[in-house]
mmCIF file of C-alpha atoms and ligand atoms in Angstrom:
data_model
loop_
_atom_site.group_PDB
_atom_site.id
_atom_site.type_symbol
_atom_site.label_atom_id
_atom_site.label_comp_id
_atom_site.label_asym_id
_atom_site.label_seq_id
_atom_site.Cartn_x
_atom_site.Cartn_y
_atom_site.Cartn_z
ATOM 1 C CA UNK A 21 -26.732 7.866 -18.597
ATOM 2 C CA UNK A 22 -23.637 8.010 -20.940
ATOM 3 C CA UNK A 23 -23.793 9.141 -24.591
ATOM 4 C CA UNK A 24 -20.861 9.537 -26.649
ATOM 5 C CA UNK A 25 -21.317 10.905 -30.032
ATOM 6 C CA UNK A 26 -18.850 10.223 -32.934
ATOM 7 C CA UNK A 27 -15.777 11.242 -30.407
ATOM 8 C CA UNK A 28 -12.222 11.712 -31.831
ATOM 9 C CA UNK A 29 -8.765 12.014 -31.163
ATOM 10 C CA UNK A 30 -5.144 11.862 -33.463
ATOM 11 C CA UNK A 31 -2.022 11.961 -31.454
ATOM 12 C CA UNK A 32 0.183 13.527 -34.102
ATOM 13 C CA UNK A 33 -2.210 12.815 -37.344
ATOM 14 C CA UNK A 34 -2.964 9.001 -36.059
ATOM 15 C CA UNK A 35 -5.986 8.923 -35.338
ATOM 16 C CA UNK A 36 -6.093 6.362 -31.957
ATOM 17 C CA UNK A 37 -10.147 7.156 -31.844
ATOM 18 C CA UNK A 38 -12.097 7.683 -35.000
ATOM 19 C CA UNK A 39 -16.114 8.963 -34.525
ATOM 20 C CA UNK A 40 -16.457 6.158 -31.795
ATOM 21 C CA UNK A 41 -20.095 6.542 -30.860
ATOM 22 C CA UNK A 42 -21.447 4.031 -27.805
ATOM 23 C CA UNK A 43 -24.361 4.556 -25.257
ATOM 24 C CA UNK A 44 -24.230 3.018 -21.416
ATOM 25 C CA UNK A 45 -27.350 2.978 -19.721
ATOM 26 C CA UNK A 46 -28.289 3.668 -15.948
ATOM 27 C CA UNK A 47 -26.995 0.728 -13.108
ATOM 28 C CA UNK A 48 -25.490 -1.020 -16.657
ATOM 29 C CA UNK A 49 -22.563 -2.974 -17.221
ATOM 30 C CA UNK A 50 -21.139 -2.537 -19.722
ATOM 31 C CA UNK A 51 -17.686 -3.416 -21.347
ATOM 32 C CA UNK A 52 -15.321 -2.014 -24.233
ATOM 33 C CA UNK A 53 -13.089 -4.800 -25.365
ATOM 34 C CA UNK A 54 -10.429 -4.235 -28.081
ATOM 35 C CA UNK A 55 -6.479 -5.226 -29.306
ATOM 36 C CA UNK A 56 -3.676 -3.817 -27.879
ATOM 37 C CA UNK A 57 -3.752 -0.228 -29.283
ATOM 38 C CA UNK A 58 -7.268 -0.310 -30.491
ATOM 39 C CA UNK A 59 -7.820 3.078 -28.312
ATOM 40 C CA UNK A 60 -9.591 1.755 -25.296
ATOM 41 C CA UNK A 61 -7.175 4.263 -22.419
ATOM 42 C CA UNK A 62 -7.819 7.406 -25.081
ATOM 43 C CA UNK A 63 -11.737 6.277 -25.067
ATOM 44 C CA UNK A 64 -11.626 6.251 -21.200
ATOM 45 C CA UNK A 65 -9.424 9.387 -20.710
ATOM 46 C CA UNK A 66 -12.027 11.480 -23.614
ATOM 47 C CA UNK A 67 -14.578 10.375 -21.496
ATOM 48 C CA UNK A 68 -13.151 11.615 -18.014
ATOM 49 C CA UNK A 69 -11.681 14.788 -19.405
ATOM 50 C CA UNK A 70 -8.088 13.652 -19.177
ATOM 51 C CA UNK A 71 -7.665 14.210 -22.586
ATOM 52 C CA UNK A 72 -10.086 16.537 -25.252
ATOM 53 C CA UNK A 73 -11.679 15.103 -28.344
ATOM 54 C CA UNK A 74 -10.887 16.821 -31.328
ATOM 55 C CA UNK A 75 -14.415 15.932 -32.339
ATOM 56 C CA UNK A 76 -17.890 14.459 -30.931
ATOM 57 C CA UNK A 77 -19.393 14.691 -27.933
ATOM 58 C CA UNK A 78 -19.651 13.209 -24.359
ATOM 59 C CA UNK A 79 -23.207 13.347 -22.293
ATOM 60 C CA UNK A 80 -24.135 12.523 -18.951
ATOM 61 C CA UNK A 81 -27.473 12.479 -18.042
ATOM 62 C CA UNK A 82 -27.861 14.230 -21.364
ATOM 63 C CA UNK A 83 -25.945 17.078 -20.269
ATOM 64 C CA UNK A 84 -22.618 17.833 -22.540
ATOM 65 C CA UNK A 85 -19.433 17.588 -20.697
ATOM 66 C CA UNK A 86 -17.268 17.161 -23.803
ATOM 67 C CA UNK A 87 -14.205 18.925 -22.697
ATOM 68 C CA UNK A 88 -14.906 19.601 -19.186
ATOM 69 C CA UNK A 89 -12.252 19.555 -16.426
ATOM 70 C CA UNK A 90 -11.281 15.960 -15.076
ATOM 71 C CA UNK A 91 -12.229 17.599 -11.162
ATOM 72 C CA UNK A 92 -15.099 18.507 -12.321
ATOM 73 C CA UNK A 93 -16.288 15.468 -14.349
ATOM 74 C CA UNK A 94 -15.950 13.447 -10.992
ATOM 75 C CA UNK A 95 -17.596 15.951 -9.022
ATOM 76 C CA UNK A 96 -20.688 15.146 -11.315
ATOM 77 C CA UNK A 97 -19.960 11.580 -10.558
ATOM 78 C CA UNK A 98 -17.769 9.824 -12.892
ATOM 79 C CA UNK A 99 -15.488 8.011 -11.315
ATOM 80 C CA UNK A 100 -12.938 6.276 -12.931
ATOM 81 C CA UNK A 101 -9.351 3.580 -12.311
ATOM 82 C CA UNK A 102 -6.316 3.808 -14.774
ATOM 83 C CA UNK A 103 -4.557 0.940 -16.375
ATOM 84 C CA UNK A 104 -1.859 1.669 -14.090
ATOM 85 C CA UNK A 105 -1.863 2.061 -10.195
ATOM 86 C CA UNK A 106 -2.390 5.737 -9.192
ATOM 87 C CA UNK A 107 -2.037 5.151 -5.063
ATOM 88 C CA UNK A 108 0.582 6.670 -3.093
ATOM 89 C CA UNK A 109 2.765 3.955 -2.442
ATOM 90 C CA UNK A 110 4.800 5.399 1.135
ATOM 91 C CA UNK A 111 1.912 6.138 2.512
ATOM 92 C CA UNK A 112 -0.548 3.357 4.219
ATOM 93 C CA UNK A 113 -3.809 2.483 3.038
ATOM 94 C CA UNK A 114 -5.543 4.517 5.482
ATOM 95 C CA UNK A 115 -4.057 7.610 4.464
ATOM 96 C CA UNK A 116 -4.635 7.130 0.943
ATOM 97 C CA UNK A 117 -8.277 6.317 1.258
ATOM 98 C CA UNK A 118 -8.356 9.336 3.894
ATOM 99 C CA UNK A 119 -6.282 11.378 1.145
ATOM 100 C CA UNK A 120 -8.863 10.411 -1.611
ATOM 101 C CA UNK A 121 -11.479 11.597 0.938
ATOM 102 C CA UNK A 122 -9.693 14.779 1.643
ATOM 103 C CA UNK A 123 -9.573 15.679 -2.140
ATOM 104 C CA UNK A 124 -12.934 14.889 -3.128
ATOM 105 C CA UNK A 125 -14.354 17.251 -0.031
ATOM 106 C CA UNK A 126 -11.879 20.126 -1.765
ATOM 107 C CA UNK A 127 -10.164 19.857 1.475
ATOM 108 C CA UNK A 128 -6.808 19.259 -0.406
ATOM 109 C CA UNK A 129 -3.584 17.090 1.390
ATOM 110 C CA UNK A 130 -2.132 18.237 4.381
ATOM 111 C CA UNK A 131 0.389 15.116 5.157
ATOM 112 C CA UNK A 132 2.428 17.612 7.340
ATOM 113 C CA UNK A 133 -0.509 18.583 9.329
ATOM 114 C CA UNK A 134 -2.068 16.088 11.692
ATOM 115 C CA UNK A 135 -4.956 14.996 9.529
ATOM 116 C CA UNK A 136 -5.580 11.868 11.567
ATOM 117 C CA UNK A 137 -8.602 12.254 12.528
ATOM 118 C CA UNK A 138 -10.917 12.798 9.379
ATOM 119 C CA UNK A 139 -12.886 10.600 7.833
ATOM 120 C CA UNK A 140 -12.168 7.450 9.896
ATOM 121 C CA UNK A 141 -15.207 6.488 9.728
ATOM 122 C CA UNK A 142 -15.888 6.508 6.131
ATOM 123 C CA UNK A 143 -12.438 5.174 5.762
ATOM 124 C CA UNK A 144 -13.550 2.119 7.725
ATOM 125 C CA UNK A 145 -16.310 1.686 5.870
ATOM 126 C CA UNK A 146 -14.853 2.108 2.374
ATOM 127 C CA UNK A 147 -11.929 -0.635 3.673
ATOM 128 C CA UNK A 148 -14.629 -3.412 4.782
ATOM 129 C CA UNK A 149 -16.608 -2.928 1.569
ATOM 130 C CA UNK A 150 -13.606 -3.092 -0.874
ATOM 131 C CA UNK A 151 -12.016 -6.251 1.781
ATOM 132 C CA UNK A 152 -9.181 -4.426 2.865
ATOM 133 C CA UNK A 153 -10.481 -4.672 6.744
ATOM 134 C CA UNK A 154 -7.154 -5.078 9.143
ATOM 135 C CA UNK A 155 -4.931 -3.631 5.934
ATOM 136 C CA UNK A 156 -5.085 0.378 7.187
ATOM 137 C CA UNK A 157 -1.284 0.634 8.582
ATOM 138 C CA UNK A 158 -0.064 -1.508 6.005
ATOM 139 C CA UNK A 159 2.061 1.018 3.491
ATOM 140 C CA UNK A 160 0.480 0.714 -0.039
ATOM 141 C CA UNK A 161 3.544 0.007 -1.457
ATOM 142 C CA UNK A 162 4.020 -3.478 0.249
ATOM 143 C CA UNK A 163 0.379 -4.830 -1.067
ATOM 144 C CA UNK A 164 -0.012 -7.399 -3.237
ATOM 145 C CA UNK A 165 -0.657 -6.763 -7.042
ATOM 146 C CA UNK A 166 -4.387 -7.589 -6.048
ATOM 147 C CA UNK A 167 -4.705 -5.701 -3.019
ATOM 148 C CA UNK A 168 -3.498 -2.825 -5.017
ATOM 149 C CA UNK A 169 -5.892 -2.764 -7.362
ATOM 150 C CA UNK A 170 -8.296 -3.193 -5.068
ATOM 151 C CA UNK A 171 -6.759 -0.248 -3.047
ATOM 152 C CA UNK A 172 -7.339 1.585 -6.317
ATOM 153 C CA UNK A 173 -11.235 0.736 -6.514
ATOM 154 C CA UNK A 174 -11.250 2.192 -3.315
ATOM 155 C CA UNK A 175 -9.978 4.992 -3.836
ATOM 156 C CA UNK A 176 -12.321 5.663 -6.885
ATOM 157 C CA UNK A 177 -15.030 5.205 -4.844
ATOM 158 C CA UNK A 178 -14.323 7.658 -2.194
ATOM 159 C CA UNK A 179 -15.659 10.445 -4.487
ATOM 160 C CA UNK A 180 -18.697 8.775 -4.654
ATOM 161 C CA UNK A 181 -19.522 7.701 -8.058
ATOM 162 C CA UNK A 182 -22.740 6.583 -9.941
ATOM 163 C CA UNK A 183 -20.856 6.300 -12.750
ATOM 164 C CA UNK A 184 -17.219 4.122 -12.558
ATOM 165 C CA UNK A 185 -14.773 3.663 -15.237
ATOM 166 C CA UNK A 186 -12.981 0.985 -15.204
ATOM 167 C CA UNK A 187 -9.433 0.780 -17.378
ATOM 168 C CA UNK A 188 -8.266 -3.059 -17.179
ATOM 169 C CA UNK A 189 -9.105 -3.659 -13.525
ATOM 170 C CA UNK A 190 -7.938 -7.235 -13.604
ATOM 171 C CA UNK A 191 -4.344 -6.487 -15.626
ATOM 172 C CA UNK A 192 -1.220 -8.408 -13.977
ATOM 173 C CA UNK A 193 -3.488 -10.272 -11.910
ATOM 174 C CA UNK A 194 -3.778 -14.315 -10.910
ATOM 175 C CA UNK A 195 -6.890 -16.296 -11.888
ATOM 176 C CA UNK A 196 -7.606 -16.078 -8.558
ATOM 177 C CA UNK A 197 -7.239 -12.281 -7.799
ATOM 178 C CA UNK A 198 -8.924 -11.833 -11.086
ATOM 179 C CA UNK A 199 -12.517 -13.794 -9.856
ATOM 180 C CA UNK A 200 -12.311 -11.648 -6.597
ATOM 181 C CA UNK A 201 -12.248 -8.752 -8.613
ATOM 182 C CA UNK A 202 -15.000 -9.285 -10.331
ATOM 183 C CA UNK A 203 -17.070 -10.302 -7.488
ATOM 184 C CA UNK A 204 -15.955 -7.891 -5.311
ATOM 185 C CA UNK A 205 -16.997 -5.495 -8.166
ATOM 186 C CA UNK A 206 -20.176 -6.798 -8.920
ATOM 187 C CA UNK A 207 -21.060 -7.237 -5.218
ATOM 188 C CA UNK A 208 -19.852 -3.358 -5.203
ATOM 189 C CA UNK A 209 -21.824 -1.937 -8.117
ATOM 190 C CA UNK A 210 -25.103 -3.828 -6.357
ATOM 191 C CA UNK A 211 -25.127 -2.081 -3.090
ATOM 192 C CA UNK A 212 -24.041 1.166 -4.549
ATOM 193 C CA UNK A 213 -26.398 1.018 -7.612
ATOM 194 C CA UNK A 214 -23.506 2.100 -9.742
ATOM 195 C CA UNK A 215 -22.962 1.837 -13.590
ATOM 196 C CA UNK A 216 -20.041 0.455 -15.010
ATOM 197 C CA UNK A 217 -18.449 0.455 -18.249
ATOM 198 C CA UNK A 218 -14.788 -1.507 -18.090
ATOM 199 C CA UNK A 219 -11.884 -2.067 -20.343
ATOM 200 C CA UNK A 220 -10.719 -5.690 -20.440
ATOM 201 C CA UNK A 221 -8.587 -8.019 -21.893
ATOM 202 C CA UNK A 222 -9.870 -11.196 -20.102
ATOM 203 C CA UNK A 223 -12.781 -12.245 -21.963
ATOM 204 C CA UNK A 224 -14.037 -14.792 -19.770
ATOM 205 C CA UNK A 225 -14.595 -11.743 -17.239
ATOM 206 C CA UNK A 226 -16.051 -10.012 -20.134
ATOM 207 C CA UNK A 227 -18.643 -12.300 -21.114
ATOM 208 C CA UNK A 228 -19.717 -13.444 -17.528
ATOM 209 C CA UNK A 229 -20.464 -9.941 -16.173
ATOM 210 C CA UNK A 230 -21.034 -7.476 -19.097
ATOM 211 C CA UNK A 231 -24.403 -6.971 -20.240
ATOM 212 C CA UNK A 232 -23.074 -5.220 -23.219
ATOM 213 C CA UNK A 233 -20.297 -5.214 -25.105
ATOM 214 C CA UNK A 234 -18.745 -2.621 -27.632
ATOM 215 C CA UNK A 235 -15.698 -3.765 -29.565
ATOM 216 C CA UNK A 236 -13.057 -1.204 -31.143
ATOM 217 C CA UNK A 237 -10.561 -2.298 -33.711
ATOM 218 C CA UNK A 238 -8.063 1.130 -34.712
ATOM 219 C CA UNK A 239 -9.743 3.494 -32.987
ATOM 220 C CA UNK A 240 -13.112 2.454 -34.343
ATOM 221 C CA UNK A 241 -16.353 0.359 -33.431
ATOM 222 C CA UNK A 242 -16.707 -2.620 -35.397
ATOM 223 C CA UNK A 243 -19.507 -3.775 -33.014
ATOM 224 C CA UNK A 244 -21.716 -2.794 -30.271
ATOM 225 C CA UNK A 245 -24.740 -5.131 -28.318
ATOM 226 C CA UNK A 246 -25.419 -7.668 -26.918
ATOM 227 C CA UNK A 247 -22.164 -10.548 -26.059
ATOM 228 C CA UNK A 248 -23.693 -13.643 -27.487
ATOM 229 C CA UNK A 249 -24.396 -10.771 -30.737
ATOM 230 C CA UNK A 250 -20.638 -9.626 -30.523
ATOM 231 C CA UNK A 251 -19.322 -13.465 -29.882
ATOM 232 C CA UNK A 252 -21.409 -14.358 -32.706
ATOM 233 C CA UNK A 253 -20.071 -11.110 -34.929
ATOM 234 C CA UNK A 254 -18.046 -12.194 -38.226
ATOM 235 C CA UNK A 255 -15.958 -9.018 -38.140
ATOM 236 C CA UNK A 256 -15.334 -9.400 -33.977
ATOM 237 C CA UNK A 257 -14.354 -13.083 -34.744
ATOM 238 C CA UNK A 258 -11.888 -11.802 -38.112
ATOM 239 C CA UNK A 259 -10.151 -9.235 -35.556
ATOM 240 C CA UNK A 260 -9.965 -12.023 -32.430
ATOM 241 C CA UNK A 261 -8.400 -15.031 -35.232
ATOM 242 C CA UNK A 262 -6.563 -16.770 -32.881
ATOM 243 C CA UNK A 263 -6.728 -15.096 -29.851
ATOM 244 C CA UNK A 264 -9.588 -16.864 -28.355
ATOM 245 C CA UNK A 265 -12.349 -14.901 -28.185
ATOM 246 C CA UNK A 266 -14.088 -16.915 -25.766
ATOM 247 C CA UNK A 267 -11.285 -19.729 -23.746
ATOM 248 C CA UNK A 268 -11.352 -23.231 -25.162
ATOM 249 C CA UNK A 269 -11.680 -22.244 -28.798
HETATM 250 N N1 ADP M 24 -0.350 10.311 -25.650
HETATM 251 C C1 ADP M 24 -0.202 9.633 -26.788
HETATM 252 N N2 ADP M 24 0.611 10.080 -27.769
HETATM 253 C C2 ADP M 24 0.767 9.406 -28.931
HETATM 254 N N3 ADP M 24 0.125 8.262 -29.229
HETATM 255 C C3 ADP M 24 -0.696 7.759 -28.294
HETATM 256 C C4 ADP M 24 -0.915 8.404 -27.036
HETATM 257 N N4 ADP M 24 -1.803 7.666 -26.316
HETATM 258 C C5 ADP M 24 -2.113 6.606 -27.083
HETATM 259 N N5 ADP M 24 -1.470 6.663 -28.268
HETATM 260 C C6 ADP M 24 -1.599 5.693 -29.371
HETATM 261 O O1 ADP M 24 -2.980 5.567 -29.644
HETATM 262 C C7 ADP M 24 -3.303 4.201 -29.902
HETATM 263 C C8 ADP M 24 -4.371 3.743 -28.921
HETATM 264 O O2 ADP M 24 -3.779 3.636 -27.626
HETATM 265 P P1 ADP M 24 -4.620 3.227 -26.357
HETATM 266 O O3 ADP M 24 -5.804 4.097 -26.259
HETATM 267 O O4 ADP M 24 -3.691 3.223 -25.195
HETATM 268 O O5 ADP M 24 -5.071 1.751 -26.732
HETATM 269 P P2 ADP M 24 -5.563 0.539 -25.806
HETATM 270 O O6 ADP M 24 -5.857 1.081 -24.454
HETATM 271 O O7 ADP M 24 -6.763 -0.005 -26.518
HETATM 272 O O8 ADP M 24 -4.443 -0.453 -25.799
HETATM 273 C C9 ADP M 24 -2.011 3.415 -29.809
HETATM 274 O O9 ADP M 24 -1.487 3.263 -31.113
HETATM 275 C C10 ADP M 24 -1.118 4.304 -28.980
HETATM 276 O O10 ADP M 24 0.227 4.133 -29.302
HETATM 277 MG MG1 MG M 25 -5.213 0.605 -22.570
#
């Protein structure tokens, strides 16, 4: 479903992603794990047009959209969370699901307007499925860290996606918001048959869900398969020293 071809980008003649090359394959998940710096956000934002590659290629469904418009990368259904919260924080979680909503339809924001009415529905929906249910008035703002986030999947999913990219979804979070996450995200990609490929730092939620892992070290991949290949990977293991790769070693 996703093909990206030796892609590349230097920020000022440092290169923070060098010929990175990785596949993700229809209703996979799969996972891009990395140090601090290793280029994991510049990966994510080459992918979803936020930023252009100075070289390689990005294919969906074989088609290239290497340098293509961020609206228009989602419209073909690549949706995708930052590393940082993106909702509207004054307004509740109704309107921003209804505001995500509005955007995706090309309908654009009208909070002056009386814009009440549309997309209830699908607002309801989206809030049961992502177990914000009885949280629509509350003002985004005044969530918890975890309810945030979650507001966030949300909001990535109102445009739809078959494709969702996932930048740290479980930074900042407890233990405990952290295994909701990934249930609620498993559970999610399930019913909607989506593909995922997810940034992550937690590498027990790495290893239980991902069916395949590609590892970048300074901007490059030092390995790509299979976890119990990567876990098993000399190079993976050289760059992890000490970190714990997997928790109890
Ligand atoms: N807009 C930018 N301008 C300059 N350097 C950047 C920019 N974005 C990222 N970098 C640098 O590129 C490298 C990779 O960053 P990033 O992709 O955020 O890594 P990761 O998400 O794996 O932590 C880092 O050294 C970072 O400082
Ligand atoms: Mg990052």
């Amino acid at each position: 479903m996703l093909e990206i071809a030796k892609l590349s980008k230097s920020f000022a003649g440092f290169r923070a992603v060098s010929e990175v090359s990785l596949t993700v394959a229809t209703r996979q998940i799969a996972a891009v794990i990395g140090p601090n710096g290793a280029g994991k956000s510049t990966l994510f934002n080459l992918i979803s047009g936020h930023l252009q590659p100075d070289a390689g290629t990005v294919r969906l469904d074989g088609r290239d959209i290497t340098g293509v418009a961020p609206h228009r990368i989602c419209r073909m259904g690549v949706g995708r969370s930052f590393q940082r919260t993106n909702i509207f924080p004054k307004l509740t979680v109704f309107e921003n699901l209804q505001a995500a909503f509005l955007v995706h339809h090309g309908q654009g924001l009208n909070f002056w307007g009386r814009s009440e009415p549309f997309y209830r529905e699908e607002v309801a929906a989206l809030l049961a499925s992502i177990g914000l249910r009885g949280q629509e008035r509350t003002l985004a703002g005044t969530l918890s860290y975890g309810n945030q986030k979650q507001l966030e999947l949300g909001l990535a999913l109102a445009s739809d996606p078959r494709i969702l990219l996932l930048d740290e979804p479980t930074a900042g979070m407890s233990a405990t918001e952290t295994d909701e996450t990934i249930h609620l995200l498993e559970r999610i990609a399930g019913e909607r048959e989506l593909t995922l490929l997810f940034t992550e730092h937690d590498m027990e939620v790495v290893f239980s869900i991902a069916q395949k892992i590609t590892v970048l070290h300074q901007g490059r991949v030092i390995a790509d398969g299979a976890p119990d290949a990567v876990r098993d990977d000399a190079e993976v293991r050289r760059v992890y020293l000490g970190h714990g790769l997997v928790r109890g070693e």
